[in-house]
Amino acid sequence: MRGAGRTDAGVHALGQVVAFDISWRHSLQDLQRALNALLPSDMVVWALGEAPPDFHPRREAQARIYRYLIYNGRWRDPFGRALAWHVPPPLDVEAMRRAAALWVGRHDFGAFGRPPRGQNTVREVRRTAIVADGEWVAFEIEADAFLYHMVRIMVAVLVAIGRGEQSPEVAAAYLRRPDAYPAHAPAPPYGLYFVGARYDRIPVPLPPQFLPGSLRLFKDR
C-alpha cells in the first residue's frame, strides 16, 4: 500500500490518496462498499479508480494542498476542539493575508521545517489563501512539496502577525534566514488538514466538503 503523504499525530486527512494491488472480481462500487464496511468509523473511502501498476501517489504528486482551521471566537468551542485551533480575538486577517502572499514562489523554507533525509529545504509555493467566515479563519496553501512541520510553523507565524506581535514583513525575512529554524513553535496539529494532491498522469478528484457550515471555505480550487 502506497500513500500520498504522511501526517503528524492529530492531523486530519480529507483527501489521502492510496494505491494498492488487489485481486477483485467484482465492481469498484462493490469494493468501495466492502472497504467502508470494514474501516473504522473515522475513515471512509469516498472514491475508487483503476491506476497503472507503477503509479505511486507520493512520488507522482505534482502538488499537495493543506488547510489549517482557526476558531477565532472569544470562548473555546468544546465541540470543535479537535477540529481547529482556538485563537481568541482580535486577529488581523488582512495582515495575515499580506504575510502569506510573501511565501508564494520558489524559496528556501528552511526556517519553517526540516526536509526528509537527503533533500534540501527549497520548495515552490503555488498559492496561499486566507478566508474569514464569522468566527472561523482558514489558511490554505498549495505547494510542490512540504517540509516537516512547515504548515504548522507558518500558521504560528501568521497568528503572531495577526495578533500584532510581529509585522507581515517578517514572513519574507524568514525566507532570507533559512538557518533560523524554527521560526516559531508549531501550531497545534489538530487544526491541520491534508486536503489532497494533484496528479498529471491520472485524474484524482479533490475530496468532497465533509466539514459543515462555515468550515467549507474553499470551493473553487
PDB file of C-alpha atoms in Angstrom:
ATOM      1  CA  MET A   1       0.000   0.000   0.000  1.00  0.00           C
ATOM      2  CA  ARG A   2       1.396   3.383  -1.055  1.00  0.00           C
ATOM      3  CA  GLY A   3       0.105   6.719   0.259  1.00  0.00           C
ATOM      4  CA  ALA A   4       0.371  10.291  -0.984  1.00  0.00           C
ATOM      5  CA  GLY A   5       1.792  11.588   2.263  1.00  0.00           C
ATOM      6  CA  ARG A   6       2.228  11.157   5.974  1.00  0.00           C
ATOM      7  CA  THR A   7       0.773  13.369   8.685  1.00  0.00           C
ATOM      8  CA  ASP A   8       1.744  14.072  12.264  1.00  0.00           C
ATOM      9  CA  ALA A   9      -0.349  12.583  15.051  1.00  0.00           C
ATOM     10  CA  GLY A  10      -3.516  14.635  15.421  1.00  0.00           C
ATOM     11  CA  VAL A  11      -3.513  15.928  11.833  1.00  0.00           C
ATOM     12  CA  HIS A  12      -6.574  15.180   9.689  1.00  0.00           C
ATOM     13  CA  ALA A  13      -6.629  13.900   6.097  1.00  0.00           C
ATOM     14  CA  LEU A  14      -9.563  14.870   3.903  1.00  0.00           C
ATOM     15  CA  GLY A  15      -8.184  13.530   0.641  1.00  0.00           C
ATOM     16  CA  GLN A  16      -5.462  10.974   1.265  1.00  0.00           C
ATOM     17  CA  VAL A  17      -4.601   9.097  -1.934  1.00  0.00           C
ATOM     18  CA  VAL A  18      -3.679   5.427  -1.551  1.00  0.00           C
ATOM     19  CA  ALA A  19      -2.623   2.918  -4.199  1.00  0.00           C
ATOM     20  CA  PHE A  20      -2.748  -0.826  -3.622  1.00  0.00           C
ATOM     21  CA  ASP A  21      -2.793  -4.074  -5.564  1.00  0.00           C
ATOM     22  CA  ILE A  22      -5.778  -6.366  -5.179  1.00  0.00           C
ATOM     23  CA  SER A  23      -7.319  -9.363  -6.873  1.00  0.00           C
ATOM     24  CA  TRP A  24     -11.024  -8.474  -7.129  1.00  0.00           C
ATOM     25  CA  ARG A  25     -13.613  -9.986  -9.457  1.00  0.00           C
ATOM     26  CA  HIS A  26     -16.477  -7.632  -8.680  1.00  0.00           C
ATOM     27  CA  SER A  27     -17.180  -3.967  -9.403  1.00  0.00           C
ATOM     28  CA  LEU A  28     -15.365  -0.985  -7.926  1.00  0.00           C
ATOM     29  CA  GLN A  29     -18.617   0.001  -6.238  1.00  0.00           C
ATOM     30  CA  ASP A  30     -18.729  -3.382  -4.507  1.00  0.00           C
ATOM     31  CA  LEU A  31     -15.121  -2.938  -3.410  1.00  0.00           C
ATOM     32  CA  GLN A  32     -15.886   0.505  -2.032  1.00  0.00           C
ATOM     33  CA  ARG A  33     -18.828  -0.848  -0.035  1.00  0.00           C
ATOM     34  CA  ALA A  34     -16.718  -3.725   1.275  1.00  0.00           C
ATOM     35  CA  LEU A  35     -13.882  -1.447   2.378  1.00  0.00           C
ATOM     36  CA  ASN A  36     -16.192   1.020   4.096  1.00  0.00           C
ATOM     37  CA  ALA A  37     -17.911  -1.827   5.926  1.00  0.00           C
ATOM     38  CA  LEU A  38     -14.555  -2.864   7.406  1.00  0.00           C
ATOM     39  CA  LEU A  39     -12.952   0.508   8.112  1.00  0.00           C
ATOM     40  CA  PRO A  40     -13.299   2.245  11.499  1.00  0.00           C
ATOM     41  CA  SER A  41     -15.911   4.993  11.787  1.00  0.00           C
ATOM     42  CA  ASP A  42     -13.391   7.831  11.408  1.00  0.00           C
ATOM     43  CA  MET A  43     -12.263   6.643   7.965  1.00  0.00           C
ATOM     44  CA  VAL A  44     -14.104   6.407   4.642  1.00  0.00           C
ATOM     45  CA  VAL A  45     -13.274   5.505   1.050  1.00  0.00           C
ATOM     46  CA  TRP A  46     -15.135   8.167  -0.936  1.00  0.00           C
ATOM     47  CA  ALA A  47     -13.723   7.381  -4.402  1.00  0.00           C
ATOM     48  CA  LEU A  48     -12.061   4.449  -6.163  1.00  0.00           C
ATOM     49  CA  GLY A  49     -10.418   4.125  -9.546  1.00  0.00           C
ATOM     50  CA  GLU A  50      -8.001   1.986 -11.504  1.00  0.00           C
ATOM     51  CA  ALA A  51      -4.399   3.157 -11.879  1.00  0.00           C
ATOM     52  CA  PRO A  52      -1.327   1.899 -13.757  1.00  0.00           C
ATOM     53  CA  PRO A  53       0.581  -0.779 -11.816  1.00  0.00           C
ATOM     54  CA  ASP A  54       3.550   1.545 -11.306  1.00  0.00           C
ATOM     55  CA  PHE A  55       1.523   4.510 -10.035  1.00  0.00           C
ATOM     56  CA  HIS A  56       2.967   5.948  -6.812  1.00  0.00           C
ATOM     57  CA  PRO A  57       0.789   8.549  -5.043  1.00  0.00           C
ATOM     58  CA  ARG A  58       3.670  10.244  -3.228  1.00  0.00           C
ATOM     59  CA  ARG A  59       6.325  10.318  -5.941  1.00  0.00           C
ATOM     60  CA  GLU A  60       3.965  11.374  -8.727  1.00  0.00           C
ATOM     61  CA  ALA A  61       2.149  14.147  -6.866  1.00  0.00           C
ATOM     62  CA  GLN A  62       2.671  17.436  -8.699  1.00  0.00           C
ATOM     63  CA  ALA A  63       1.256  19.472  -5.824  1.00  0.00           C
ATOM     64  CA  ARG A  64      -0.184  18.997  -2.366  1.00  0.00           C
ATOM     65  CA  ILE A  65      -2.802  21.094  -0.610  1.00  0.00           C
ATOM     66  CA  TYR A  66      -3.099  21.722   3.116  1.00  0.00           C
ATOM     67  CA  ARG A  67      -5.652  23.708   5.090  1.00  0.00           C
ATOM     68  CA  TYR A  68      -5.458  24.981   8.650  1.00  0.00           C
ATOM     69  CA  LEU A  69      -8.561  25.973  10.624  1.00  0.00           C
ATOM     70  CA  ILE A  70      -8.607  28.584  13.377  1.00  0.00           C
ATOM     71  CA  TYR A  71     -11.561  29.248  15.646  1.00  0.00           C
ATOM     72  CA  ASN A  72     -11.424  32.969  16.453  1.00  0.00           C
ATOM     73  CA  GLY A  73     -14.308  33.100  18.921  1.00  0.00           C
ATOM     74  CA  ARG A  74     -13.994  34.714  22.325  1.00  0.00           C
ATOM     75  CA  TRP A  75     -14.570  31.442  24.149  1.00  0.00           C
ATOM     76  CA  ARG A  76     -13.367  27.997  23.166  1.00  0.00           C
ATOM     77  CA  ASP A  77     -15.801  25.733  21.327  1.00  0.00           C
ATOM     78  CA  PRO A  78     -15.924  22.406  23.220  1.00  0.00           C
ATOM     79  CA  PHE A  79     -17.412  20.642  20.198  1.00  0.00           C
ATOM     80  CA  GLY A  80     -14.781  21.918  17.762  1.00  0.00           C
ATOM     81  CA  ARG A  81     -11.726  21.499  19.951  1.00  0.00           C
ATOM     82  CA  ALA A  82     -10.421  18.599  17.846  1.00  0.00           C
ATOM     83  CA  LEU A  83     -11.109  20.393  14.550  1.00  0.00           C
ATOM     84  CA  ALA A  84      -9.465  23.793  14.935  1.00  0.00           C
ATOM     85  CA  TRP A  85      -7.010  25.866  16.959  1.00  0.00           C
ATOM     86  CA  HIS A  86      -8.791  28.258  19.305  1.00  0.00           C
ATOM     87  CA  VAL A  87      -7.198  31.703  18.965  1.00  0.00           C
ATOM     88  CA  PRO A  88      -9.260  34.369  20.795  1.00  0.00           C
ATOM     89  CA  PRO A  89      -9.790  37.727  19.086  1.00  0.00           C
ATOM     90  CA  PRO A  90      -8.532  40.126  17.950  1.00  0.00           C
ATOM     91  CA  LEU A  91      -6.874  38.722  14.841  1.00  0.00           C
ATOM     92  CA  ASP A  92      -5.859  40.965  11.921  1.00  0.00           C
ATOM     93  CA  VAL A  93      -6.750  38.704   9.000  1.00  0.00           C
ATOM     94  CA  GLU A  94      -5.718  41.255   6.377  1.00  0.00           C
ATOM     95  CA  ALA A  95      -2.195  41.439   7.832  1.00  0.00           C
ATOM     96  CA  MET A  96      -2.084  37.648   7.786  1.00  0.00           C
ATOM     97  CA  ARG A  97      -3.074  37.651   4.101  1.00  0.00           C
ATOM     98  CA  ARG A  98      -0.301  40.095   3.220  1.00  0.00           C
ATOM     99  CA  ALA A  99       2.219  37.929   5.030  1.00  0.00           C
ATOM    100  CA  ALA A 100       1.084  34.655   3.456  1.00  0.00           C
ATOM    101  CA  ALA A 101       1.297  36.165  -0.036  1.00  0.00           C
ATOM    102  CA  LEU A 102       5.027  36.738   0.507  1.00  0.00           C
ATOM    103  CA  TRP A 103       5.593  32.977   0.579  1.00  0.00           C
ATOM    104  CA  VAL A 104       4.316  32.369  -2.952  1.00  0.00           C
ATOM    105  CA  GLY A 105       7.119  31.325  -5.285  1.00  0.00           C
ATOM    106  CA  ARG A 106      10.243  29.195  -5.058  1.00  0.00           C
ATOM    107  CA  HIS A 107      12.105  29.887  -1.822  1.00  0.00           C
ATOM    108  CA  ASP A 108      14.275  28.293   0.822  1.00  0.00           C
ATOM    109  CA  PHE A 109      11.826  27.474   3.615  1.00  0.00           C
ATOM    110  CA  GLY A 110      14.470  26.127   5.990  1.00  0.00           C
ATOM    111  CA  ALA A 111      13.220  28.367   8.816  1.00  0.00           C
ATOM    112  CA  PHE A 112       9.823  26.676   8.632  1.00  0.00           C
ATOM    113  CA  GLY A 113      10.643  22.983   8.608  1.00  0.00           C
ATOM    114  CA  ARG A 114      13.024  20.097   8.175  1.00  0.00           C
ATOM    115  CA  PRO A 115      13.380  18.092   4.940  1.00  0.00           C
ATOM    116  CA  PRO A 116      13.414  14.333   4.530  1.00  0.00           C
ATOM    117  CA  ARG A 117      16.899  12.910   4.756  1.00  0.00           C
ATOM    118  CA  GLY A 118      18.995  13.765   1.714  1.00  0.00           C
ATOM    119  CA  GLN A 119      16.741  16.590   0.475  1.00  0.00           C
ATOM    120  CA  ASN A 120      17.117  20.366   0.618  1.00  0.00           C
ATOM    121  CA  THR A 121      14.702  22.925   2.040  1.00  0.00           C
ATOM    122  CA  VAL A 122      13.762  24.666  -1.219  1.00  0.00           C
ATOM    123  CA  ARG A 123      10.077  24.371  -2.094  1.00  0.00           C
ATOM    124  CA  GLU A 124       7.701  26.094  -4.517  1.00  0.00           C
ATOM    125  CA  VAL A 125       4.514  27.510  -3.013  1.00  0.00           C
ATOM    126  CA  ARG A 126       1.942  27.910  -5.777  1.00  0.00           C
ATOM    127  CA  ARG A 127      -0.731  29.780  -3.877  1.00  0.00           C
ATOM    128  CA  THR A 128      -1.912  30.825  -0.452  1.00  0.00           C
ATOM    129  CA  ALA A 129      -5.346  31.975   0.657  1.00  0.00           C
ATOM    130  CA  ILE A 130      -6.888  33.077   3.923  1.00  0.00           C
ATOM    131  CA  VAL A 131     -10.648  33.239   4.311  1.00  0.00           C
ATOM    132  CA  ALA A 132     -12.578  34.519   7.320  1.00  0.00           C
ATOM    133  CA  ASP A 133     -16.194  33.499   7.870  1.00  0.00           C
ATOM    134  CA  GLY A 134     -17.699  34.663  11.130  1.00  0.00           C
ATOM    135  CA  GLU A 135     -15.535  33.293  13.925  1.00  0.00           C
ATOM    136  CA  TRP A 136     -13.711  30.888  11.627  1.00  0.00           C
ATOM    137  CA  VAL A 137     -10.455  31.604   9.793  1.00  0.00           C
ATOM    138  CA  ALA A 138      -8.894  29.164   7.333  1.00  0.00           C
ATOM    139  CA  PHE A 139      -5.450  29.223   5.765  1.00  0.00           C
ATOM    140  CA  GLU A 140      -4.950  27.120   2.644  1.00  0.00           C
ATOM    141  CA  ILE A 141      -1.637  26.548   0.893  1.00  0.00           C
ATOM    142  CA  GLU A 142      -0.622  24.589  -2.203  1.00  0.00           C
ATOM    143  CA  ALA A 143       2.989  23.650  -2.951  1.00  0.00           C
ATOM    144  CA  ASP A 144       5.019  21.104  -4.859  1.00  0.00           C
ATOM    145  CA  ALA A 145       6.067  19.545  -1.545  1.00  0.00           C
ATOM    146  CA  PHE A 146       6.295  20.421   2.130  1.00  0.00           C
ATOM    147  CA  LEU A 147       8.870  20.180   4.890  1.00  0.00           C
ATOM    148  CA  TYR A 148       8.152  18.524   8.231  1.00  0.00           C
ATOM    149  CA  HIS A 149       6.045  20.913  10.366  1.00  0.00           C
ATOM    150  CA  MET A 150       6.180  23.546   7.598  1.00  0.00           C
ATOM    151  CA  VAL A 151       2.488  24.444   7.530  1.00  0.00           C
ATOM    152  CA  ARG A 152       2.096  24.402  11.305  1.00  0.00           C
ATOM    153  CA  ILE A 153       5.055  26.749  11.785  1.00  0.00           C
ATOM    154  CA  MET A 154       3.727  29.015   9.032  1.00  0.00           C
ATOM    155  CA  VAL A 155       0.368  29.187  10.793  1.00  0.00           C
ATOM    156  CA  ALA A 156       2.039  30.025  14.101  1.00  0.00           C
ATOM    157  CA  VAL A 157       3.897  32.894  12.416  1.00  0.00           C
ATOM    158  CA  LEU A 158       0.660  34.098  10.793  1.00  0.00           C
ATOM    159  CA  VAL A 159      -1.140  34.083  14.144  1.00  0.00           C
ATOM    160  CA  ALA A 160       1.692  36.093  15.726  1.00  0.00           C
ATOM    161  CA  ILE A 161       1.284  38.586  12.879  1.00  0.00           C
ATOM    162  CA  GLY A 162      -2.490  38.623  13.268  1.00  0.00           C
ATOM    163  CA  ARG A 163      -2.097  39.369  16.971  1.00  0.00           C
ATOM    164  CA  GLY A 164       0.213  42.290  16.214  1.00  0.00           C
ATOM    165  CA  GLU A 165       3.223  40.608  17.800  1.00  0.00           C
ATOM    166  CA  GLN A 166       5.149  40.702  14.503  1.00  0.00           C
ATOM    167  CA  SER A 167       4.848  42.640  11.249  1.00  0.00           C
ATOM    168  CA  PRO A 168       3.772  40.979   7.970  1.00  0.00           C
ATOM    169  CA  GLU A 169       7.264  41.603   6.581  1.00  0.00           C
ATOM    170  CA  VAL A 170       8.707  39.028   8.978  1.00  0.00           C
ATOM    171  CA  ALA A 171       7.252  36.334   6.702  1.00  0.00           C
ATOM    172  CA  ALA A 172       9.702  37.366   3.974  1.00  0.00           C
ATOM    173  CA  ALA A 173      12.529  37.945   6.447  1.00  0.00           C
ATOM    174  CA  TYR A 174      12.457  34.280   7.444  1.00  0.00           C
ATOM    175  CA  LEU A 175      12.944  33.315   3.790  1.00  0.00           C
ATOM    176  CA  ARG A 176      16.280  35.137   3.909  1.00  0.00           C
ATOM    177  CA  ARG A 177      17.250  33.260   7.072  1.00  0.00           C
ATOM    178  CA  PRO A 178      16.764  29.545   6.380  1.00  0.00           C
ATOM    179  CA  ASP A 179      19.063  28.780   9.322  1.00  0.00           C
ATOM    180  CA  ALA A 180      16.577  30.393  11.748  1.00  0.00           C
ATOM    181  CA  TYR A 181      14.687  27.124  12.291  1.00  0.00           C
ATOM    182  CA  PRO A 182      12.277  27.015  13.920  1.00  0.00           C
ATOM    183  CA  ALA A 183      10.808  30.382  13.040  1.00  0.00           C
ATOM    184  CA  HIS A 184       8.166  29.735  15.702  1.00  0.00           C
ATOM    185  CA  ALA A 185       6.859  26.879  17.807  1.00  0.00           C
ATOM    186  CA  PRO A 186       4.409  24.996  15.559  1.00  0.00           C
ATOM    187  CA  ALA A 187       0.662  25.478  15.769  1.00  0.00           C
ATOM    188  CA  PRO A 188      -1.280  22.542  17.252  1.00  0.00           C
ATOM    189  CA  PRO A 189      -1.696  19.562  14.914  1.00  0.00           C
ATOM    190  CA  TYR A 190      -5.472  19.194  15.249  1.00  0.00           C
ATOM    191  CA  GLY A 191      -6.223  22.281  13.129  1.00  0.00           C
ATOM    192  CA  LEU A 192      -4.316  20.941  10.119  1.00  0.00           C
ATOM    193  CA  TYR A 193      -5.943  19.082   7.222  1.00  0.00           C
ATOM    194  CA  PHE A 194      -4.280  17.348   4.289  1.00  0.00           C
ATOM    195  CA  VAL A 195      -6.782  18.311   1.589  1.00  0.00           C
ATOM    196  CA  GLY A 196      -5.372  16.310  -1.302  1.00  0.00           C
ATOM    197  CA  ALA A 197      -2.832  16.051  -4.103  1.00  0.00           C
ATOM    198  CA  ARG A 198      -2.773  16.843  -7.809  1.00  0.00           C
ATOM    199  CA  TYR A 199      -1.517  14.459 -10.497  1.00  0.00           C
ATOM    200  CA  ASP A 200      -0.730  14.728 -14.189  1.00  0.00           C
ATOM    201  CA  ARG A 201      -0.891  11.079 -15.228  1.00  0.00           C
ATOM    202  CA  ILE A 202      -4.285  10.123 -13.826  1.00  0.00           C
ATOM    203  CA  PRO A 203      -7.275  12.218 -12.700  1.00  0.00           C
ATOM    204  CA  VAL A 204      -7.627  12.166  -8.925  1.00  0.00           C
ATOM    205  CA  PRO A 205     -10.541  14.289  -7.665  1.00  0.00           C
ATOM    206  CA  LEU A 206     -10.148  16.503  -4.647  1.00  0.00           C
ATOM    207  CA  PRO A 207     -12.332  15.414  -1.724  1.00  0.00           C
ATOM    208  CA  PRO A 208     -15.915  16.483  -1.091  1.00  0.00           C
ATOM    209  CA  GLN A 209     -16.525  19.148   1.535  1.00  0.00           C
ATOM    210  CA  PHE A 210     -17.194  16.941   4.538  1.00  0.00           C
ATOM    211  CA  LEU A 211     -16.834  19.785   7.036  1.00  0.00           C
ATOM    212  CA  PRO A 212     -20.076  21.523   7.997  1.00  0.00           C
ATOM    213  CA  GLY A 213     -21.249  25.085   7.638  1.00  0.00           C
ATOM    214  CA  SER A 214     -18.709  27.875   7.725  1.00  0.00           C
ATOM    215  CA  LEU A 215     -15.788  25.432   7.575  1.00  0.00           C
ATOM    216  CA  ARG A 216     -16.493  24.958   3.861  1.00  0.00           C
ATOM    217  CA  LEU A 217     -14.349  27.906   2.880  1.00  0.00           C
ATOM    218  CA  PHE A 218     -12.616  26.789  -0.305  1.00  0.00           C
ATOM    219  CA  LYS A 219     -14.949  25.715  -3.085  1.00  0.00           C
ATOM    220  CA  ASP A 220     -13.233  26.840  -6.296  1.00  0.00           C
ATOM    221  CA  ARG A 221      -9.901  25.068  -6.236  1.00  0.00           C
TER     222      ARG A 221
END
